PDB file of C-alpha atoms and ligand atoms in Angstrom:
ATOM      1  CA  MET L  40       0.000   0.000   0.000  1.00  0.00           C
ATOM      2  CA  SER L  41       1.610   3.273  -0.970  1.00  0.00           C
ATOM      3  CA  ALA L  42      -1.054   5.995  -1.108  1.00  0.00           C
ATOM      4  CA  TYR L  43      -2.914   6.251   2.161  1.00  0.00           C
ATOM      5  CA  GLU L  44      -6.246   8.018   2.568  1.00  0.00           C
ATOM      6  CA  THR L  45      -6.658   8.209   6.345  1.00  0.00           C
ATOM      7  CA  ILE L  46      -3.082   8.776   7.475  1.00  0.00           C
ATOM      8  CA  HIS L  47      -0.156  10.845   6.263  1.00  0.00           C
ATOM      9  CA  VAL L  48       3.361   9.411   6.507  1.00  0.00           C
ATOM     10  CA  GLU L  49       6.514  11.472   6.357  1.00  0.00           C
ATOM     11  CA  GLN L  50      10.140  10.572   6.980  1.00  0.00           C
ATOM     12  CA  ARG L  51      12.333  13.131   8.749  1.00  0.00           C
ATOM     13  CA  GLU L  52      15.804  11.595   8.562  1.00  0.00           C
ATOM     14  CA  ARG L  53      15.554   8.497  10.818  1.00  0.00           C
ATOM     15  CA  VAL L  54      12.112   9.432  12.228  1.00  0.00           C
ATOM     16  CA  THR L  55       8.809   8.317  10.693  1.00  0.00           C
ATOM     17  CA  LEU L  56       6.025  10.806  11.454  1.00  0.00           C
ATOM     18  CA  ILE L  57       2.530   9.350  11.037  1.00  0.00           C
ATOM     19  CA  THR L  58      -0.389  11.787  11.206  1.00  0.00           C
ATOM     20  CA  LEU L  59      -3.942  10.526  11.547  1.00  0.00           C
ATOM     21  CA  ASP L  60      -5.972  12.371   8.940  1.00  0.00           C
ATOM     22  CA  ARG L  61      -9.737  11.935   9.164  1.00  0.00           C
ATOM     23  CA  PRO L  62     -10.563  15.468  10.333  1.00  0.00           C
ATOM     24  CA  LYS L  63     -14.312  15.281   9.694  1.00  0.00           C
ATOM     25  CA  ALA L  64     -14.587  12.319  12.077  1.00  0.00           C
ATOM     26  CA  LEU L  65     -12.063  13.662  14.634  1.00  0.00           C
ATOM     27  CA  ASN L  66      -9.715  10.864  13.503  1.00  0.00           C
ATOM     28  CA  ALA L  67     -12.106   8.109  14.563  1.00  0.00           C
ATOM     29  CA  LEU L  68     -10.441   4.753  14.042  1.00  0.00           C
ATOM     30  CA  ASN L  69     -12.164   2.593  11.440  1.00  0.00           C
ATOM     31  CA  ALA L  70     -11.006  -0.530   9.594  1.00  0.00           C
ATOM     32  CA  GLN L  71      -9.237   1.531   6.943  1.00  0.00           C
ATOM     33  CA  VAL L  72      -7.235   3.512   9.526  1.00  0.00           C
ATOM     34  CA  LEU L  73      -6.177   0.254  11.179  1.00  0.00           C
ATOM     35  CA  ALA L  74      -5.121  -1.320   7.870  1.00  0.00           C
ATOM     36  CA  GLU L  75      -3.178   1.758   6.819  1.00  0.00           C
ATOM     37  CA  LEU L  76      -1.500   2.190  10.202  1.00  0.00           C
ATOM     38  CA  LEU L  77      -0.454  -1.471  10.288  1.00  0.00           C
ATOM     39  CA  ASP L  78       0.933  -1.202   6.769  1.00  0.00           C
ATOM     40  CA  ALA L  79       2.885   1.975   7.560  1.00  0.00           C
ATOM     41  CA  LEU L  80       4.242   0.558  10.806  1.00  0.00           C
ATOM     42  CA  ALA L  81       5.324  -2.710   9.174  1.00  0.00           C
ATOM     43  CA  ALA L  82       7.238  -0.673   6.571  1.00  0.00           C
ATOM     44  CA  PHE L  83       8.783   1.454   9.353  1.00  0.00           C
ATOM     45  CA  ASP L  84       9.801  -1.611  11.369  1.00  0.00           C
ATOM     46  CA  ALA L  85      11.405  -3.241   8.316  1.00  0.00           C
ATOM     47  CA  ASP L  86      13.317  -0.134   7.195  1.00  0.00           C
ATOM     48  CA  GLU L  87      16.886  -0.067   8.541  1.00  0.00           C
ATOM     49  CA  GLY L  88      17.039   3.649   7.777  1.00  0.00           C
ATOM     50  CA  GLN L  89      14.274   4.377  10.314  1.00  0.00           C
ATOM     51  CA  GLY L  90      14.789   4.308  14.083  1.00  0.00           C
ATOM     52  CA  CYS L  91      11.709   5.702  15.830  1.00  0.00           C
ATOM     53  CA  ALA L  92       8.140   6.641  14.879  1.00  0.00           C
ATOM     54  CA  VAL L  93       5.795   9.364  16.107  1.00  0.00           C
ATOM     55  CA  ILE L  94       2.010   9.062  15.803  1.00  0.00           C
ATOM     56  CA  THR L  95       0.004  12.229  16.099  1.00  0.00           C
ATOM     57  CA  GLY L  96      -3.403  13.618  15.181  1.00  0.00           C
ATOM     58  CA  SER L  97      -4.740  17.152  14.803  1.00  0.00           C
ATOM     59  CA  GLU L  98      -4.845  20.081  17.207  1.00  0.00           C
ATOM     60  CA  LYS L  99      -8.436  19.201  18.090  1.00  0.00           C
ATOM     61  CA  ALA L 100      -8.184  15.430  18.297  1.00  0.00           C
ATOM     62  CA  PHE L 101      -5.527  12.766  18.478  1.00  0.00           C
ATOM     63  CA  ALA L 102      -8.433  10.356  17.904  1.00  0.00           C
ATOM     64  CA  ALA L 103     -11.975  10.503  19.306  1.00  0.00           C
ATOM     65  CA  GLY L 104     -12.282   6.735  19.514  1.00  0.00           C
ATOM     66  CA  ALA L 105     -13.185   3.716  17.482  1.00  0.00           C
ATOM     67  CA  ASP L 106     -15.590   4.693  14.702  1.00  0.00           C
ATOM     68  CA  ILE L 107     -19.007   4.569  16.353  1.00  0.00           C
ATOM     69  CA  LYS L 108     -20.806   4.804  13.009  1.00  0.00           C
ATOM     70  CA  GLU L 109     -18.909   1.747  11.722  1.00  0.00           C
ATOM     71  CA  MET L 110     -19.719  -0.249  14.866  1.00  0.00           C
ATOM     72  CA  SER L 111     -23.308   0.829  15.434  1.00  0.00           C
ATOM     73  CA  ALA L 112     -24.921  -1.742  13.140  1.00  0.00           C
ATOM     74  CA  MET L 113     -22.743  -4.640  14.263  1.00  0.00           C
ATOM     75  CA  GLY L 114     -24.069  -7.423  16.472  1.00  0.00           C
ATOM     76  CA  PHE L 115     -22.447  -9.928  18.818  1.00  0.00           C
ATOM     77  CA  ALA L 116     -21.919 -12.611  16.156  1.00  0.00           C
ATOM     78  CA  GLU L 117     -20.091 -10.225  13.857  1.00  0.00           C
ATOM     79  CA  MET L 118     -17.984  -8.695  16.656  1.00  0.00           C
ATOM     80  CA  TYR L 119     -17.086 -12.011  18.284  1.00  0.00           C
ATOM     81  CA  GLY L 120     -16.872 -13.978  15.049  1.00  0.00           C
ATOM     82  CA  SER L 121     -14.454 -11.526  13.450  1.00  0.00           C
ATOM     83  CA  ASN L 122     -12.591 -10.959  16.731  1.00  0.00           C
ATOM     84  CA  HIS L 123     -13.121  -7.247  16.097  1.00  0.00           C
ATOM     85  CA  PHE L 124     -10.207  -5.006  17.188  1.00  0.00           C
ATOM     86  CA  SER L 125      -7.816  -7.968  17.410  1.00  0.00           C
ATOM     87  CA  GLY L 126      -5.848  -6.402  14.537  1.00  0.00           C
ATOM     88  CA  TRP L 127      -4.660  -3.751  16.990  1.00  0.00           C
ATOM     89  CA  GLU L 128      -2.578  -6.404  18.737  1.00  0.00           C
ATOM     90  CA  GLN L 129      -0.296  -6.286  15.712  1.00  0.00           C
ATOM     91  CA  PHE L 130       0.185  -2.553  16.312  1.00  0.00           C
ATOM     92  CA  ALA L 131       1.425  -3.246  19.839  1.00  0.00           C
ATOM     93  CA  ARG L 132       3.926  -5.787  18.466  1.00  0.00           C
ATOM     94  CA  THR L 133       5.941  -3.104  16.609  1.00  0.00           C
ATOM     95  CA  ARG L 134       9.549  -3.743  17.638  1.00  0.00           C
ATOM     96  CA  LYS L 135      10.990  -0.250  17.233  1.00  0.00           C
ATOM     97  CA  PRO L 136       9.801   2.559  19.522  1.00  0.00           C
ATOM     98  CA  VAL L 137       6.643   4.488  18.716  1.00  0.00           C
ATOM     99  CA  ILE L 138       5.817   7.756  20.519  1.00  0.00           C
ATOM    100  CA  ALA L 139       2.257   9.096  20.740  1.00  0.00           C
ATOM    101  CA  ALA L 140       2.103  12.908  20.442  1.00  0.00           C
ATOM    102  CA  VAL L 141      -1.356  13.769  21.772  1.00  0.00           C
ATOM    103  CA  ALA L 142      -3.174  17.087  21.439  1.00  0.00           C
ATOM    104  CA  GLY L 143      -6.903  17.472  22.037  1.00  0.00           C
ATOM    105  CA  TYR L 144      -9.157  14.468  22.466  1.00  0.00           C
ATOM    106  CA  ALA L 145      -7.720  10.986  22.982  1.00  0.00           C
ATOM    107  CA  LEU L 146     -10.914   9.135  23.799  1.00  0.00           C
ATOM    108  CA  GLY L 147     -11.904   5.476  23.794  1.00  0.00           C
ATOM    109  CA  GLY L 148      -9.868   3.768  21.085  1.00  0.00           C
ATOM    110  CA  GLY L 149      -7.861   7.001  20.720  1.00  0.00           C
ATOM    111  CA  CYS L 150      -6.701   6.789  24.335  1.00  0.00           C
ATOM    112  CA  GLU L 151      -6.085   3.079  23.820  1.00  0.00           C
ATOM    113  CA  LEU L 152      -4.020   3.745  20.699  1.00  0.00           C
ATOM    114  CA  ALA L 153      -1.919   6.311  22.592  1.00  0.00           C
ATOM    115  CA  MET L 154      -1.372   3.776  25.389  1.00  0.00           C
ATOM    116  CA  MET L 155      -0.285   1.100  22.867  1.00  0.00           C
ATOM    117  CA  CYS L 156       2.596   3.405  21.948  1.00  0.00           C
ATOM    118  CA  ASP L 157       5.773   3.233  24.032  1.00  0.00           C
ATOM    119  CA  PHE L 158       5.164   6.562  25.712  1.00  0.00           C
ATOM    120  CA  ILE L 159       2.884   9.562  25.377  1.00  0.00           C
ATOM    121  CA  LEU L 160       3.958  13.178  25.006  1.00  0.00           C
ATOM    122  CA  ALA L 161       0.956  15.378  25.734  1.00  0.00           C
ATOM    123  CA  ALA L 162       0.133  18.877  24.591  1.00  0.00           C
ATOM    124  CA  ASP L 163      -1.328  21.068  27.325  1.00  0.00           C
ATOM    125  CA  THR L 164      -4.658  20.699  25.458  1.00  0.00           C
ATOM    126  CA  ALA L 165      -4.745  16.886  25.695  1.00  0.00           C
ATOM    127  CA  GLN L 166      -7.846  15.191  27.117  1.00  0.00           C
ATOM    128  CA  PHE L 167      -7.782  11.470  27.846  1.00  0.00           C
ATOM    129  CA  GLY L 168     -10.824   9.333  28.513  1.00  0.00           C
ATOM    130  CA  GLN L 169     -12.539   5.983  28.155  1.00  0.00           C
ATOM    131  CA  PRO L 170     -16.148   7.114  27.619  1.00  0.00           C
ATOM    132  CA  GLU L 171     -17.397   3.829  26.123  1.00  0.00           C
ATOM    133  CA  ILE L 172     -19.691   3.214  29.101  1.00  0.00           C
ATOM    134  CA  LYS L 173     -21.822   6.133  27.870  1.00  0.00           C
ATOM    135  CA  LEU L 174     -22.470   4.053  24.729  1.00  0.00           C
ATOM    136  CA  ALA L 175     -23.413   1.079  26.899  1.00  0.00           C
ATOM    137  CA  VAL L 176     -20.199  -0.733  26.011  1.00  0.00           C
ATOM    138  CA  SER L 177     -16.639  -0.814  27.392  1.00  0.00           C
ATOM    139  CA  PRO L 178     -13.059  -0.323  26.229  1.00  0.00           C
ATOM    140  CA  GLY L 179     -12.261  -2.964  23.602  1.00  0.00           C
ATOM    141  CA  MET L 180      -8.709  -2.187  22.463  1.00  0.00           C
ATOM    142  CA  GLY L 181      -6.965  -2.820  25.777  1.00  0.00           C
ATOM    143  CA  GLY L 182      -7.960   0.357  27.637  1.00  0.00           C
ATOM    144  CA  SER L 183      -9.201  -1.223  30.844  1.00  0.00           C
ATOM    145  CA  GLN L 184      -5.892  -3.070  31.172  1.00  0.00           C
ATOM    146  CA  ARG L 185      -3.364  -0.498  30.002  1.00  0.00           C
ATOM    147  CA  LEU L 186      -5.058   2.394  31.838  1.00  0.00           C
ATOM    148  CA  ALA L 187      -5.094   0.379  35.069  1.00  0.00           C
ATOM    149  CA  HIS L 188      -1.389  -0.417  34.596  1.00  0.00           C
ATOM    150  CA  ALA L 189      -0.590   3.229  33.853  1.00  0.00           C
ATOM    151  CA  VAL L 190      -2.608   5.127  36.465  1.00  0.00           C
ATOM    152  CA  GLY L 191      -3.626   2.470  39.012  1.00  0.00           C
ATOM    153  CA  LYS L 192      -7.000   1.052  39.935  1.00  0.00           C
ATOM    154  CA  ALA L 193      -8.662   4.085  41.533  1.00  0.00           C
ATOM    155  CA  LYS L 194      -8.295   6.468  38.611  1.00  0.00           C
ATOM    156  CA  ALA L 195      -8.787   3.788  35.954  1.00  0.00           C
ATOM    157  CA  MET L 196     -11.948   2.534  37.614  1.00  0.00           C
ATOM    158  CA  GLU L 197     -13.363   6.041  38.058  1.00  0.00           C
ATOM    159  CA  MET L 198     -12.609   6.900  34.444  1.00  0.00           C
ATOM    160  CA  VAL L 199     -14.129   3.797  32.863  1.00  0.00           C
ATOM    161  CA  LEU L 200     -17.181   3.851  35.143  1.00  0.00           C
ATOM    162  CA  THR L 201     -17.973   7.545  34.712  1.00  0.00           C
ATOM    163  CA  GLY L 202     -16.422   8.270  31.315  1.00  0.00           C
ATOM    164  CA  ARG L 203     -14.880  11.448  32.697  1.00  0.00           C
ATOM    165  CA  MET L 204     -11.935  12.962  30.857  1.00  0.00           C
ATOM    166  CA  MET L 205      -8.536  13.630  32.385  1.00  0.00           C
ATOM    167  CA  GLY L 206      -6.586  16.714  31.321  1.00  0.00           C
ATOM    168  CA  ALA L 207      -2.867  16.828  30.560  1.00  0.00           C
ATOM    169  CA  GLU L 208      -1.742  17.898  34.045  1.00  0.00           C
ATOM    170  CA  GLU L 209      -3.692  15.175  35.795  1.00  0.00           C
ATOM    171  CA  ALA L 210      -2.432  12.680  33.207  1.00  0.00           C
ATOM    172  CA  GLU L 211       1.152  13.663  33.910  1.00  0.00           C
ATOM    173  CA  ARG L 212       0.653  13.472  37.689  1.00  0.00           C
ATOM    174  CA  ALA L 213      -0.928  10.051  37.280  1.00  0.00           C
ATOM    175  CA  GLY L 214       1.929   8.724  35.131  1.00  0.00           C
ATOM    176  CA  LEU L 215      -0.085   8.312  31.932  1.00  0.00           C
ATOM    177  CA  VAL L 216       2.129  10.733  29.990  1.00  0.00           C
ATOM    178  CA  SER L 217       5.851  11.275  30.166  1.00  0.00           C
ATOM    179  CA  ARG L 218       5.760  15.057  29.689  1.00  0.00           C
ATOM    180  CA  ILE L 219       3.540  18.018  28.785  1.00  0.00           C
ATOM    181  CA  VAL L 220       4.614  20.476  26.099  1.00  0.00           C
ATOM    182  CA  PRO L 221       2.860  23.560  24.687  1.00  0.00           C
ATOM    183  CA  ALA L 222       0.473  22.489  21.914  1.00  0.00           C
ATOM    184  CA  ALA L 223       2.297  24.593  19.322  1.00  0.00           C
ATOM    185  CA  ASP L 224       5.561  22.712  19.979  1.00  0.00           C
ATOM    186  CA  LEU L 225       4.124  19.205  20.320  1.00  0.00           C
ATOM    187  CA  VAL L 226       5.045  17.638  16.986  1.00  0.00           C
ATOM    188  CA  GLU L 227       8.491  19.229  16.803  1.00  0.00           C
ATOM    189  CA  GLU L 228       9.269  18.159  20.363  1.00  0.00           C
ATOM    190  CA  ALA L 229       8.062  14.612  19.658  1.00  0.00           C
ATOM    191  CA  VAL L 230      10.149  14.415  16.476  1.00  0.00           C
ATOM    192  CA  LYS L 231      13.174  15.760  18.374  1.00  0.00           C
ATOM    193  CA  THR L 232      12.696  13.132  21.087  1.00  0.00           C
ATOM    194  CA  ALA L 233      12.261  10.438  18.438  1.00  0.00           C
ATOM    195  CA  ALA L 234      15.450  11.623  16.701  1.00  0.00           C
ATOM    196  CA  THR L 235      17.365  11.211  19.976  1.00  0.00           C
ATOM    197  CA  ILE L 236      16.140   7.614  20.205  1.00  0.00           C
ATOM    198  CA  ALA L 237      16.798   6.987  16.504  1.00  0.00           C
ATOM    199  CA  GLY L 238      20.383   8.175  17.062  1.00  0.00           C
ATOM    200  CA  MET L 239      21.086   5.377  19.584  1.00  0.00           C
ATOM    201  CA  ALA L 240      22.542   1.981  18.643  1.00  0.00           C
ATOM    202  CA  PRO L 241      19.616   0.123  17.001  1.00  0.00           C
ATOM    203  CA  LEU L 242      20.016  -3.231  18.796  1.00  0.00           C
ATOM    204  CA  ALA L 243      20.247  -1.465  22.156  1.00  0.00           C
ATOM    205  CA  VAL L 244      17.026   0.413  21.340  1.00  0.00           C
ATOM    206  CA  LEU L 245      15.170  -2.847  20.630  1.00  0.00           C
ATOM    207  CA  ALA L 246      16.536  -4.486  23.773  1.00  0.00           C
ATOM    208  CA  ASN L 247      15.735  -1.525  26.050  1.00  0.00           C
ATOM    209  CA  LYS L 248      12.153  -1.378  24.757  1.00  0.00           C
ATOM    210  CA  GLU L 249      11.712  -5.129  25.117  1.00  0.00           C
ATOM    211  CA  MET L 250      12.930  -5.223  28.706  1.00  0.00           C
ATOM    212  CA  VAL L 251      10.770  -2.343  29.939  1.00  0.00           C
ATOM    213  CA  ASN L 252       7.742  -4.018  28.333  1.00  0.00           C
ATOM    214  CA  ALA L 253       8.673  -7.262  30.107  1.00  0.00           C
ATOM    215  CA  ALA L 254       8.041  -5.468  33.415  1.00  0.00           C
ATOM    216  CA  PHE L 255       4.323  -5.490  32.555  1.00  0.00           C
ATOM    217  CA  GLU L 256       4.227  -9.182  31.673  1.00  0.00           C
ATOM    218  CA  MET L 257       6.585 -10.932  34.119  1.00  0.00           C
ATOM    219  CA  PRO L 258       7.109 -11.373  37.864  1.00  0.00           C
ATOM    220  CA  LEU L 259      10.046  -9.264  39.160  1.00  0.00           C
ATOM    221  CA  ALA L 260      12.679 -12.008  39.484  1.00  0.00           C
ATOM    222  CA  GLN L 261      11.923 -13.335  35.996  1.00  0.00           C
ATOM    223  CA  GLY L 262      11.944  -9.790  34.574  1.00  0.00           C
ATOM    224  CA  VAL L 263      15.307  -9.023  36.166  1.00  0.00           C
ATOM    225  CA  GLN L 264      16.713 -12.236  34.671  1.00  0.00           C
ATOM    226  CA  PHE L 265      15.222 -11.331  31.273  1.00  0.00           C
ATOM    227  CA  GLU L 266      16.901  -7.910  31.502  1.00  0.00           C
ATOM    228  CA  ARG L 267      20.284  -9.445  32.378  1.00  0.00           C
ATOM    229  CA  ARG L 268      20.123 -11.888  29.474  1.00  0.00           C
ATOM    230  CA  LEU L 269      19.437  -9.083  27.024  1.00  0.00           C
ATOM    231  CA  PHE L 270      22.133  -6.930  28.671  1.00  0.00           C
ATOM    232  CA  ASN L 271      24.656  -9.779  28.351  1.00  0.00           C
ATOM    233  CA  GLY L 272      23.529 -10.360  24.769  1.00  0.00           C
ATOM    234  CA  LEU L 273      24.322  -6.754  23.836  1.00  0.00           C
ATOM    235  CA  PHE L 274      27.962  -7.543  24.664  1.00  0.00           C
ATOM    236  CA  GLY L 275      27.937  -9.688  21.516  1.00  0.00           C
ATOM    237  CA  SER L 276      27.341  -6.615  19.334  1.00  0.00           C
ATOM    238  CA  ASP L 277      29.939  -4.539  17.483  1.00  0.00           C
ATOM    239  CA  ASP L 278      28.068  -1.457  18.639  1.00  0.00           C
ATOM    240  CA  GLN L 279      28.784  -2.246  22.325  1.00  0.00           C
ATOM    241  CA  THR L 280      32.524  -2.357  21.579  1.00  0.00           C
ATOM    242  CA  GLU L 281      32.209   0.881  19.620  1.00  0.00           C
ATOM    243  CA  GLY L 282      29.998   2.582  22.235  1.00  0.00           C
ATOM    244  CA  MET L 283      32.433   1.956  25.086  1.00  0.00           C
ATOM    245  CA  ALA L 284      35.504   2.800  22.961  1.00  0.00           C
ATOM    246  CA  ALA L 285      33.809   6.043  21.865  1.00  0.00           C
ATOM    247  CA  PHE L 286      33.134   6.972  25.511  1.00  0.00           C
ATOM    248  CA  VAL L 287      36.762   6.389  26.477  1.00  0.00           C
ATOM    249  CA  GLU L 288      38.011   8.304  23.415  1.00  0.00           C
ATOM    250  CA  LYS L 289      35.525  11.147  24.096  1.00  0.00           C
ATOM    251  CA  ARG L 290      33.858  11.015  20.659  1.00  0.00           C
ATOM    252  CA  PRO L 291      30.357  10.126  19.407  1.00  0.00           C
ATOM    253  CA  GLY L 292      29.753   6.440  18.617  1.00  0.00           C
ATOM    254  CA  GLN L 293      29.307   5.310  15.023  1.00  0.00           C
ATOM    255  CA  TRP L 294      26.663   2.581  14.963  1.00  0.00           C
ATOM    256  CA  LYS L 295      26.478  -0.361  12.586  1.00  0.00           C
ATOM    257  CA  GLY L 296      23.308  -1.936  13.988  1.00  0.00           C
ATOM    258  CA  LYS L 297      25.320  -5.138  14.486  1.00  0.00           C
TER     259      LYS L 297
HETATM  260  N1  CAA B 540     -16.796   7.747  15.784  1.00  0.00           N
HETATM  261  C1  CAA B 540     -17.347   8.261  14.675  1.00  0.00           C
HETATM  262  N2  CAA B 540     -17.503   9.572  14.473  1.00  0.00           N
HETATM  263  C2  CAA B 540     -17.085  10.404  15.432  1.00  0.00           C
HETATM  264  C3  CAA B 540     -16.483   9.943  16.611  1.00  0.00           C
HETATM  265  C4  CAA B 540     -16.338   8.536  16.769  1.00  0.00           C
HETATM  266  N3  CAA B 540     -15.748   7.998  17.855  1.00  0.00           N
HETATM  267  N4  CAA B 540     -16.185  11.015  17.393  1.00  0.00           N
HETATM  268  C5  CAA B 540     -16.561  12.111  16.712  1.00  0.00           C
HETATM  269  N5  CAA B 540     -17.100  11.748  15.522  1.00  0.00           N
HETATM  270  C6  CAA B 540     -17.675  12.616  14.493  1.00  0.00           C
HETATM  271  C7  CAA B 540     -18.997  13.200  14.912  1.00  0.00           C
HETATM  272  O1  CAA B 540     -20.050  12.261  14.682  1.00  0.00           O
HETATM  273  C8  CAA B 540     -19.103  14.409  14.038  1.00  0.00           C
HETATM  274  O2  CAA B 540     -19.482  13.993  12.746  1.00  0.00           O
HETATM  275  P1  CAA B 540     -20.679  14.772  11.954  1.00  0.00           P
HETATM  276  O3  CAA B 540     -20.108  16.147  11.734  1.00  0.00           O
HETATM  277  O4  CAA B 540     -20.835  13.976  10.707  1.00  0.00           O
HETATM  278  O5  CAA B 540     -21.840  14.775  12.863  1.00  0.00           O
HETATM  279  C9  CAA B 540     -17.640  14.882  13.962  1.00  0.00           C
HETATM  280  O6  CAA B 540     -16.834  13.749  14.321  1.00  0.00           O
HETATM  281  C10 CAA B 540     -17.336  16.015  14.917  1.00  0.00           C
HETATM  282  O7  CAA B 540     -17.741  15.581  16.219  1.00  0.00           O
HETATM  283  P2  CAA B 540     -18.666  16.467  17.184  1.00  0.00           P
HETATM  284  O8  CAA B 540     -19.608  17.313  16.371  1.00  0.00           O
HETATM  285  O9  CAA B 540     -19.282  15.550  18.186  1.00  0.00           O
HETATM  286  O10 CAA B 540     -17.553  17.410  17.857  1.00  0.00           O
HETATM  287  P3  CAA B 540     -17.620  18.105  19.290  1.00  0.00           P
HETATM  288  O11 CAA B 540     -16.469  19.043  19.332  1.00  0.00           O
HETATM  289  O12 CAA B 540     -18.976  18.631  19.570  1.00  0.00           O
HETATM  290  O13 CAA B 540     -17.353  16.906  20.356  1.00  0.00           O
HETATM  291  C11 CAA B 540     -16.263  14.930  21.198  1.00  0.00           C
HETATM  292  C12 CAA B 540     -16.143  16.239  20.387  1.00  0.00           C
HETATM  293  C13 CAA B 540     -16.516  15.245  22.682  1.00  0.00           C
HETATM  294  C14 CAA B 540     -14.949  14.189  21.079  1.00  0.00           C
HETATM  295  C15 CAA B 540     -17.429  14.094  20.636  1.00  0.00           C
HETATM  296  O14 CAA B 540     -17.277  13.968  19.221  1.00  0.00           O
HETATM  297  C16 CAA B 540     -17.520  12.698  21.200  1.00  0.00           C
HETATM  298  O15 CAA B 540     -17.972  12.517  22.305  1.00  0.00           O
HETATM  299  N6  CAA B 540     -17.090  11.667  20.413  1.00  0.00           N
HETATM  300  C17 CAA B 540     -17.224  10.294  20.751  1.00  0.00           C
HETATM  301  C18 CAA B 540     -16.223   9.880  21.824  1.00  0.00           C
HETATM  302  C19 CAA B 540     -16.405   8.410  22.188  1.00  0.00           C
HETATM  303  O16 CAA B 540     -17.432   8.005  22.667  1.00  0.00           O
HETATM  304  N7  CAA B 540     -15.370   7.591  21.937  1.00  0.00           N
HETATM  305  C20 CAA B 540     -15.396   6.182  22.221  1.00  0.00           C
HETATM  306  C21 CAA B 540     -15.814   5.416  20.982  1.00  0.00           C
HETATM  307  S1  CAA B 540     -16.092   3.692  21.281  1.00  0.00           S
HETATM  308  C22 CAA B 540     -14.554   3.003  21.348  1.00  0.00           C
HETATM  309  O17 CAA B 540     -13.555   3.664  21.169  1.00  0.00           O
HETATM  310  C23 CAA B 540     -14.497   1.539  21.647  1.00  0.00           C
HETATM  311  C24 CAA B 540     -13.150   1.010  21.933  1.00  0.00           C
HETATM  312  O18 CAA B 540     -12.722   0.894  23.044  1.00  0.00           O
HETATM  313  C25 CAA B 540     -12.253   0.572  20.909  1.00  0.00           C
END
């Protein structure tokens, strides 16, 4: 797939910037958005010239949720039979880092998409919420789980049961976002952060991402062992030799990705 209709993809040196582009529907996530995002991310992951991706939306909305109009006519058999939303699991399996740059509404599936990314940079205008209960449903793209992991039971439970939105400052206090930046600087700051990551040794980037994610899947002792194995494994890379030599020689490292 080369020409996308619902997203815009741009490469800025080693950073892939993906912009959700369905303005009339506040970037609601339908089947086409999912297919295009998965295609763009697979190309990003496979491209040795790319090191980190940023996903963003518009000033008004990162994404206002799964597409309610697409879902409204669907019944249980169609939802369950097609395992609706399971395609998003592929998104979360992207190996290289993906940053969500969120301005405006990140609601329902939009909040869930942001949480599937490796971390969230929020504009001061960002609003996060899981309002699905107001539609007599629930989060369906991992929101009940990832929100509870990110902000703890009390806030997650209040948010999914009431559908109330959380602003950027509360989201930062609660640990949902890594940082808040002025809305006007959001994309540039996210690209700059992504460029820093994309400038690191590629195998170390994959390993660091993998081990932090393991913290959410494994008991502590097993996670610590997993970390040490990956750490030891990095000592088999040319880039480790180069990275330590470069430190001693007081010069920047030159990475081979090997
Ligand atoms: N799906 C489809 N269309 C949507 C949408 C969505 N999730 N959110 C907004 N839109 C559409 C609106 O229908 C409207 O289209 P029309 O002009 O054709 O009527 C357009 O985007 C602009 O929206 P509003 O006029 O409502 O804009 P607003 O500024 O008055 O309100 C808003 C903004 C508070 C975000 C409001 O649009 C809203 O509440 N949206 C729905 C939020 C929501 O419930 N999200 C959860 C969806 S379910 C889900 O995501 C399940 C899951 O876990 C995966």
